[in-house]
Amino acid sequence: MASLRKINRGLLILLILVAFAVLYKKTRLQTLPKYSVLKKDGAKTGVEDEKATDTDIPVVICASEERIGAAIATINSVYSNSRASVFFYIVTLRDAIKNIREYIEKTKLRKIKYKILEFNPMVLKGKVNPDSSRPELLHPLNFVRFYLPLLDIENHERLVYLDDDVIVQGDIQELYNIKLKAGHAAAFASDCDLPPTHEMVRSVGMQTTYMGFLDYRKEEVRELGINPSDCSFNPGVFVADIGEWKRQKITKQLEKWMAKNVRENLYSSAMAGGVATPPMLIVFHNKYTTIDPMWHVRHLGWSPDTRYPRSFLKDARLLHWNGQFKPWNYPCVHLDIWEKWFIPDPIGKFTLVRP
């Protein structure tokens, strides 16, 4: 009997310890800090006390330290071709803030209206799997587009998001003024909407359907009910309705799919769009307005040899060097068009790669 009581006492103590462990874990999970999207000491305005007004066109663009010159070329093209007043929200990491400010203030862009925002990469903790196949696609700034309503962007009802490898040849107000359909939080360009690009797509084997972005071997993907032959879209250029984005909790939806991918590997950077495109394709499937395809002529960076006709590029409102062959590197096509808007780095840190 004595030995039986000892066993029972031991089991009781073990159960108590297990209960405390479960309670501790639950309490710890509830008190884990939620990271803010921006670091508070990172937001700075370009001109002292200047803020965006209701008449400004808000444009969000990311500028990483190694690609500041690319973002500057994009900004210059927008600023030079727009009749309306544009306010630039330049999102970056801490190591690039000083360089961006000097690049702007020591060149002709000193006249632009802008604010530099420091993105907090800790917001992505546990949401992105390390993947070395294309490490550039895992850069924290690639995910800024997921968090637009959480940026310090005044009270804009809508905004334009641009990747740093685009050149804008039209007036950005035309893109900004697109009429979004009821219930749509964003407008993108469909990958199947521009016949002149179809030959290039076929020649270099690019993916323009969901099959190229999602792993349809996974049950979770098949249960979405998305036809793998449905046309995809490129999220490097889009117009966002901030109010609708908030109402539909788009950011939470995107984070949900990021977390699912960490657990189940539903897509990876080895697939066509890396890890930033698939969540947007899922969340916005059949729920976006299409923009004029001439406002997003893509694929200029997919091949160092395949070119578009000059007449076609002249009529384009926006050119996008998506792909691995960027116009600040070499080789790349249509370098002369991009270089028209490039401004040399006044402190010499960003240099072009040329033969």
CSV table of C-alpha atoms in Angstrom, one decimal:
chain,number,residue,atom,x,y,z
A,1,MET,CA,0.0,0.0,0.0
A,2,ALA,CA,2.8,2.4,0.9
A,3,SER,CA,4.4,1.9,-2.5
A,4,LEU,CA,1.1,2.4,-4.2
A,5,ARG,CA,0.6,5.7,-2.4
A,6,LYS,CA,4.1,6.8,-3.5
A,7,ILE,CA,3.2,6.0,-7.1
A,8,ASN,CA,-0.1,7.9,-6.9
A,9,ARG,CA,1.7,10.9,-5.3
A,10,GLY,CA,4.3,10.8,-8.0
A,11,LEU,CA,1.6,10.7,-10.7
A,12,LEU,CA,-0.1,13.7,-9.0
A,13,ILE,CA,3.1,15.7,-8.9
A,14,LEU,CA,3.7,14.9,-12.6
A,15,LEU,CA,0.2,16.0,-13.6
A,16,ILE,CA,0.6,19.2,-11.7
A,17,LEU,CA,3.9,19.9,-13.4
A,18,VAL,CA,2.4,19.2,-16.8
A,19,ALA,CA,-0.5,21.5,-16.0
A,20,PHE,CA,1.9,24.3,-15.1
A,21,ALA,CA,3.9,23.8,-18.2
A,22,VAL,CA,0.7,24.0,-20.4
A,23,LEU,CA,-0.4,27.1,-18.5
A,24,TYR,CA,3.0,28.7,-18.9
A,25,LYS,CA,3.1,28.0,-22.6
A,26,LYS,CA,-0.4,29.4,-23.1
A,27,THR,CA,0.4,32.5,-21.2
A,28,ARG,CA,3.7,33.0,-23.0
A,29,LEU,CA,2.0,32.7,-26.4
A,30,GLN,CA,-0.7,35.3,-25.4
A,31,THR,CA,2.0,37.7,-24.3
A,32,LEU,CA,4.4,37.5,-27.3
A,33,PRO,CA,4.9,41.0,-28.6
A,34,LYS,CA,3.2,42.0,-31.8
A,35,TYR,CA,5.8,43.8,-34.0
A,36,SER,CA,4.8,47.1,-35.6
A,37,VAL,CA,5.2,47.4,-39.4
A,38,LEU,CA,7.2,50.6,-39.1
A,39,LYS,CA,10.0,51.6,-36.7
A,40,LYS,CA,8.9,54.8,-35.0
A,41,ASP,CA,12.2,56.6,-35.4
A,42,GLY,CA,12.4,55.8,-39.1
A,43,ALA,CA,9.7,58.1,-40.5
A,44,LYS,CA,11.0,61.4,-41.8
A,45,THR,CA,9.6,64.0,-44.2
A,46,GLY,CA,11.5,65.3,-47.1
A,47,VAL,CA,10.8,69.0,-46.7
A,48,GLU,CA,10.5,70.3,-43.1
A,49,ASP,CA,7.0,70.0,-41.8
A,50,GLU,CA,5.7,69.0,-45.2
A,51,LYS,CA,2.8,66.6,-45.4
A,52,ALA,CA,0.8,65.1,-48.2
A,53,THR,CA,-2.4,67.0,-49.1
A,54,ASP,CA,-5.7,65.7,-50.5
A,55,THR,CA,-4.7,66.7,-54.0
A,56,ASP,CA,-1.4,64.8,-54.0
A,57,ILE,CA,-1.1,61.5,-55.8
A,58,PRO,CA,0.4,59.1,-53.2
A,59,VAL,CA,3.0,56.7,-54.6
A,60,VAL,CA,4.6,54.0,-52.5
A,61,ILE,CA,8.0,52.6,-53.6
A,62,CYS,CA,10.6,50.5,-51.8
A,63,ALA,CA,14.3,51.3,-51.9
A,64,SER,CA,16.8,48.8,-50.6
A,65,GLU,CA,20.4,49.9,-49.9
A,66,GLU,CA,21.8,47.9,-52.9
A,67,ARG,CA,19.1,49.2,-55.3
A,68,ILE,CA,18.7,52.9,-54.3
A,69,GLY,CA,19.7,54.0,-57.8
A,70,ALA,CA,16.9,51.9,-59.3
A,71,ALA,CA,14.2,53.4,-57.0
A,72,ILE,CA,15.6,56.9,-57.8
A,73,ALA,CA,15.2,56.3,-61.6
A,74,THR,CA,11.6,55.2,-61.0
A,75,ILE,CA,10.8,58.3,-58.9
A,76,ASN,CA,12.4,60.5,-61.5
A,77,SER,CA,10.3,59.0,-64.3
A,78,VAL,CA,7.1,59.5,-62.3
A,79,TYR,CA,8.0,63.1,-61.2
A,80,SER,CA,9.1,64.1,-64.7
A,81,ASN,CA,6.0,62.9,-66.5
A,82,SER,CA,3.3,63.9,-64.0
A,83,ARG,CA,1.4,67.1,-64.2
A,84,ALA,CA,-0.3,66.5,-60.9
A,85,SER,CA,1.5,66.9,-57.5
A,86,VAL,CA,2.9,63.5,-56.4
A,87,PHE,CA,3.9,62.6,-52.9
A,88,PHE,CA,6.4,59.7,-52.6
A,89,TYR,CA,6.4,57.3,-49.7
A,90,ILE,CA,9.8,55.7,-49.9
A,91,VAL,CA,10.0,52.6,-47.7
A,92,THR,CA,13.4,51.2,-46.7
A,93,LEU,CA,15.4,49.6,-44.0
A,94,ARG,CA,17.5,51.5,-41.5
A,95,ASP,CA,20.8,51.0,-43.3
A,96,ALA,CA,19.6,53.0,-46.4
A,97,ILE,CA,17.8,56.0,-44.9
A,98,LYS,CA,20.8,58.4,-44.9
A,99,ASN,CA,21.9,57.3,-48.4
A,100,ILE,CA,18.4,57.9,-49.8
A,101,ARG,CA,18.1,61.3,-48.3
A,102,GLU,CA,21.5,62.4,-49.7
A,103,TYR,CA,20.6,60.9,-53.1
A,104,ILE,CA,17.5,63.1,-53.2
A,105,GLU,CA,18.8,66.3,-51.6
A,106,LYS,CA,21.9,66.4,-53.8
A,107,THR,CA,20.2,66.0,-57.1
A,108,LYS,CA,17.3,67.6,-59.0
A,109,LEU,CA,14.9,65.4,-57.0
A,110,ARG,CA,15.4,67.8,-54.0
A,111,LYS,CA,12.1,69.4,-55.2
A,112,ILE,CA,10.0,66.3,-54.8
A,113,LYS,CA,7.6,65.8,-51.9
A,114,TYR,CA,8.4,62.7,-50.0
A,115,LYS,CA,8.6,60.8,-46.7
A,116,ILE,CA,11.1,58.1,-45.9
A,117,LEU,CA,9.6,55.2,-43.9
A,118,GLU,CA,11.6,52.6,-42.1
A,119,PHE,CA,10.1,49.1,-42.4
A,120,ASN,CA,10.4,46.7,-39.5
A,121,PRO,CA,11.5,43.3,-40.9
A,122,MET,CA,10.6,41.7,-37.6
A,123,VAL,CA,6.9,41.8,-38.7
A,124,LEU,CA,7.8,38.9,-41.0
A,125,LYS,CA,9.1,36.7,-38.2
A,126,GLY,CA,7.7,33.2,-38.6
A,127,LYS,CA,6.0,34.1,-41.9
A,128,VAL,CA,8.8,33.5,-44.4
A,129,ASN,CA,10.8,30.3,-44.9
A,130,PRO,CA,14.5,30.8,-45.7
A,131,ASP,CA,15.0,29.7,-49.3
A,132,SER,CA,18.3,30.2,-51.2
A,133,SER,CA,17.2,29.5,-54.7
A,134,ARG,CA,16.5,33.2,-55.4
A,135,PRO,CA,17.5,35.1,-52.2
A,136,GLU,CA,16.7,38.5,-53.6
A,137,LEU,CA,13.0,37.5,-53.6
A,138,LEU,CA,13.1,37.1,-49.8
A,139,HIS,CA,14.2,40.6,-49.1
A,140,PRO,CA,11.9,42.1,-46.4
A,141,LEU,CA,10.9,45.0,-48.6
A,142,ASN,CA,9.3,42.6,-51.1
A,143,PHE,CA,6.5,42.2,-48.5
A,144,VAL,CA,5.8,45.9,-47.9
A,145,ARG,CA,3.0,45.7,-50.4
A,146,PHE,CA,1.1,43.4,-47.9
A,147,TYR,CA,1.1,46.1,-45.2
A,148,LEU,CA,0.0,49.2,-47.0
A,149,PRO,CA,-2.8,50.3,-44.6
A,150,LEU,CA,-0.3,50.0,-41.7
A,151,LEU,CA,2.2,52.4,-43.2
A,152,ASP,CA,2.4,56.1,-42.1
A,153,ILE,CA,0.6,57.3,-45.2
A,154,GLU,CA,-1.6,60.1,-43.9
A,155,ASN,CA,-5.3,59.5,-44.7
A,156,HIS,CA,-5.2,58.6,-48.4
A,157,GLU,CA,-8.2,56.7,-49.7
A,158,ARG,CA,-6.1,55.0,-52.4
A,159,LEU,CA,-2.5,54.9,-53.5
A,160,VAL,CA,-0.3,53.6,-56.2
A,161,TYR,CA,2.3,50.9,-55.5
A,162,LEU,CA,5.4,50.6,-57.8
A,163,ASP,CA,8.3,48.2,-57.8
A,164,ASP,CA,11.7,49.8,-58.1
A,165,ASP,CA,12.4,48.2,-61.5
A,166,VAL,CA,9.8,50.2,-63.4
A,167,ILE,CA,9.9,53.3,-65.5
A,168,VAL,CA,6.8,55.4,-65.9
A,169,GLN,CA,6.3,57.1,-69.2
A,170,GLY,CA,2.8,58.4,-68.7
A,171,ASP,CA,1.1,60.7,-66.2
A,172,ILE,CA,0.7,58.7,-63.0
A,173,GLN,CA,-2.7,60.4,-62.3
A,174,GLU,CA,-4.2,58.5,-65.2
A,175,LEU,CA,-3.3,55.2,-63.4
A,176,TYR,CA,-4.4,56.6,-60.0
A,177,ASN,CA,-7.8,57.6,-61.3
A,178,ILE,CA,-8.8,54.1,-62.5
A,179,LYS,CA,-12.3,53.2,-61.5
A,180,LEU,CA,-12.2,50.2,-59.2
A,181,LYS,CA,-15.2,47.9,-59.3
A,182,ALA,CA,-17.4,47.6,-56.3
A,183,GLY,CA,-15.9,45.4,-53.6
A,184,HIS,CA,-12.4,45.4,-55.2
A,185,ALA,CA,-9.5,46.4,-53.0
A,186,ALA,CA,-7.0,46.7,-55.8
A,187,ALA,CA,-6.4,46.9,-59.6
A,188,PHE,CA,-3.7,44.8,-61.3
A,189,ALA,CA,-2.7,44.0,-64.9
A,190,SER,CA,-3.6,40.5,-66.0
A,191,ASP,CA,-0.8,38.4,-67.4
A,192,CYS,CA,-3.0,37.4,-70.4
A,193,ASP,CA,-4.2,40.8,-71.4
A,194,LEU,CA,-1.6,42.1,-73.8
A,195,PRO,CA,-1.3,40.3,-77.1
A,196,PRO,CA,2.1,41.9,-78.2
A,197,THR,CA,3.7,40.2,-75.1
A,198,HIS,CA,2.5,36.7,-75.9
A,199,GLU,CA,5.3,35.9,-78.3
A,200,MET,CA,7.9,36.9,-75.8
A,201,VAL,CA,6.2,34.9,-73.1
A,202,ARG,CA,6.3,31.8,-75.2
A,203,SER,CA,9.8,32.3,-76.4
A,204,VAL,CA,11.4,32.4,-72.9
A,205,GLY,CA,9.0,30.0,-71.2
A,206,MET,CA,7.4,32.4,-68.7
A,207,GLN,CA,4.5,31.5,-66.5
A,208,THR,CA,1.2,33.4,-66.9
A,209,THR,CA,-1.2,31.0,-65.1
A,210,TYR,CA,-1.7,29.9,-61.5
A,211,MET,CA,0.0,26.6,-62.3
A,212,GLY,CA,3.3,28.3,-62.4
A,213,PHE,CA,2.9,29.9,-58.9
A,214,LEU,CA,1.2,27.3,-56.7
A,215,ASP,CA,2.0,23.7,-56.0
A,216,TYR,CA,-1.2,21.9,-57.1
A,217,ARG,CA,0.2,18.6,-55.7
A,218,LYS,CA,-0.8,20.0,-52.3
A,219,GLU,CA,-4.4,19.3,-51.1
A,220,GLU,CA,-4.6,22.8,-49.5
A,221,VAL,CA,-4.0,24.4,-52.9
A,222,ARG,CA,-6.5,22.1,-54.8
A,223,GLU,CA,-9.2,22.9,-52.2
A,224,LEU,CA,-9.0,26.6,-53.2
A,225,GLY,CA,-10.9,25.7,-56.3
A,226,ILE,CA,-8.7,27.9,-58.5
A,227,ASN,CA,-8.3,26.5,-62.0
A,228,PRO,CA,-4.6,26.1,-62.6
A,229,SER,CA,-5.0,27.6,-66.1
A,230,ASP,CA,-6.5,30.8,-64.8
A,231,CYS,CA,-4.5,33.9,-65.8
A,232,SER,CA,-2.2,35.2,-63.1
A,233,PHE,CA,-1.3,38.9,-62.5
A,234,ASN,CA,1.9,40.8,-61.6
A,235,PRO,CA,1.7,42.6,-58.2
A,236,GLY,CA,4.7,44.9,-59.0
A,237,VAL,CA,2.3,47.7,-60.1
A,238,PHE,CA,-1.1,48.2,-58.6
A,239,VAL,CA,-3.7,50.7,-57.3
A,240,ALA,CA,-5.0,50.0,-53.8
A,241,ASP,CA,-8.3,51.1,-52.2
A,242,ILE,CA,-7.1,51.5,-48.6
A,243,GLY,CA,-10.6,51.5,-47.1
A,244,GLU,CA,-11.7,48.3,-49.0
A,245,TRP,CA,-8.4,46.7,-48.1
A,246,LYS,CA,-9.1,47.3,-44.4
A,247,ARG,CA,-12.7,46.2,-44.6
A,248,GLN,CA,-11.7,42.9,-46.2
A,249,LYS,CA,-8.8,42.4,-43.9
A,250,ILE,CA,-6.5,41.8,-46.8
A,251,THR,CA,-3.3,42.0,-44.8
A,252,LYS,CA,-4.5,39.3,-42.3
A,253,GLN,CA,-5.5,37.1,-45.3
A,254,LEU,CA,-2.1,37.5,-46.8
A,255,GLU,CA,-0.4,36.7,-43.5
A,256,LYS,CA,-2.5,33.6,-43.2
A,257,TRP,CA,-1.2,32.2,-46.4
A,258,MET,CA,2.3,33.2,-45.6
A,259,ALA,CA,2.0,31.2,-42.3
A,260,LYS,CA,0.4,28.2,-44.2
A,261,ASN,CA,3.3,28.2,-46.6
A,262,VAL,CA,5.9,28.1,-43.8
A,263,ARG,CA,4.1,25.0,-42.5
A,264,GLU,CA,3.1,23.2,-45.7
A,265,ASN,CA,5.4,24.7,-48.5
A,266,LEU,CA,2.5,25.5,-50.8
A,267,TYR,CA,4.8,27.6,-53.0
A,268,SER,CA,8.5,28.5,-52.9
A,269,SER,CA,10.9,31.0,-54.4
A,270,ALA,CA,11.9,28.3,-56.9
A,271,MET,CA,8.5,28.8,-58.5
A,272,ALA,CA,7.7,31.6,-60.9
A,273,GLY,CA,6.7,34.4,-58.6
A,274,GLY,CA,8.9,33.8,-55.6
A,275,VAL,CA,7.2,34.0,-52.2
A,276,ALA,CA,5.6,37.4,-52.4
A,277,THR,CA,3.3,36.9,-55.5
A,278,PRO,CA,1.4,33.6,-54.6
A,279,PRO,CA,-0.4,35.0,-51.5
A,280,MET,CA,-1.7,37.9,-53.5
A,281,LEU,CA,-2.7,35.6,-56.3
A,282,ILE,CA,-4.7,33.6,-53.8
A,283,VAL,CA,-6.3,36.4,-51.9
A,284,PHE,CA,-7.2,38.5,-55.0
A,285,HIS,CA,-8.3,35.7,-57.3
A,286,ASN,CA,-11.3,37.0,-59.3
A,287,LYS,CA,-11.5,39.9,-56.9
A,288,TYR,CA,-9.5,42.7,-58.7
A,289,THR,CA,-10.1,45.3,-61.3
A,290,THR,CA,-7.9,45.1,-64.4
A,291,ILE,CA,-5.8,48.1,-65.4
A,292,ASP,CA,-5.0,49.2,-68.9
A,293,PRO,CA,-2.3,46.7,-70.0
A,294,MET,CA,-0.3,49.6,-71.5
A,295,TRP,CA,0.1,50.8,-67.9
A,296,HIS,CA,2.1,47.6,-67.1
A,297,VAL,CA,4.2,46.4,-70.0
A,298,ARG,CA,6.2,43.6,-68.3
A,299,HIS,CA,8.9,41.0,-68.9
A,300,LEU,CA,11.7,43.3,-70.0
A,301,GLY,CA,14.0,41.6,-67.5
A,302,TRP,CA,13.3,38.0,-68.4
A,303,SER,CA,15.8,37.6,-71.3
A,304,PRO,CA,19.0,39.5,-72.2
A,305,ASP,CA,18.2,38.9,-75.9
A,306,THR,CA,14.5,39.1,-76.5
A,307,ARG,CA,13.3,42.6,-77.3
A,308,TYR,CA,10.0,44.4,-77.9
A,309,PRO,CA,9.4,46.6,-81.0
A,310,ARG,CA,10.5,50.2,-80.3
A,311,SER,CA,7.1,51.6,-81.5
A,312,PHE,CA,5.3,49.4,-79.0
A,313,LEU,CA,7.6,50.5,-76.1
A,314,LYS,CA,7.1,54.2,-77.1
A,315,ASP,CA,3.3,53.9,-76.6
A,316,ALA,CA,3.6,52.1,-73.3
A,317,ARG,CA,2.8,54.1,-70.2
A,318,LEU,CA,4.8,52.0,-67.8
A,319,LEU,CA,7.7,49.5,-68.4
A,320,HIS,CA,8.6,46.8,-66.0
A,321,TRP,CA,12.0,45.0,-66.0
A,322,ASN,CA,10.6,42.1,-63.9
A,323,GLY,CA,12.9,39.1,-64.1
A,324,GLN,CA,16.6,38.5,-63.3
A,325,PHE,CA,18.1,40.8,-66.0
A,326,LYS,CA,17.8,44.3,-64.5
A,327,PRO,CA,18.7,47.5,-66.4
A,328,TRP,CA,21.3,48.7,-63.8
A,329,ASN,CA,23.1,45.4,-64.5
A,330,TYR,CA,24.4,43.8,-67.6
A,331,PRO,CA,23.3,42.2,-69.9
A,332,CYS,CA,19.8,43.6,-70.2
A,333,VAL,CA,17.6,44.8,-73.0
A,334,HIS,CA,16.3,48.4,-73.7
A,335,LEU,CA,19.0,49.9,-71.4
A,336,ASP,CA,18.8,53.3,-73.2
A,337,ILE,CA,15.1,53.8,-72.1
A,338,TRP,CA,15.9,53.1,-68.5
A,339,GLU,CA,19.1,55.2,-68.5
A,340,LYS,CA,17.2,58.2,-69.7
A,341,TRP,CA,15.7,58.5,-66.1
A,342,PHE,CA,18.7,57.3,-64.2
A,343,ILE,CA,20.4,59.9,-62.0
A,344,PRO,CA,24.0,59.1,-61.0
A,345,ASP,CA,24.6,58.7,-57.3
A,346,PRO,CA,26.1,62.0,-56.0
A,347,ILE,CA,28.1,60.1,-53.3
A,348,GLY,CA,29.2,57.3,-55.7
A,349,LYS,CA,27.8,54.3,-53.8
A,350,PHE,CA,25.4,53.1,-56.5
A,351,THR,CA,27.1,52.4,-59.9
A,352,LEU,CA,25.8,50.8,-63.1
A,353,VAL,CA,27.3,47.5,-64.4
A,354,ARG,CA,28.3,48.0,-68.0
A,355,PRO,CA,30.6,46.2,-70.4
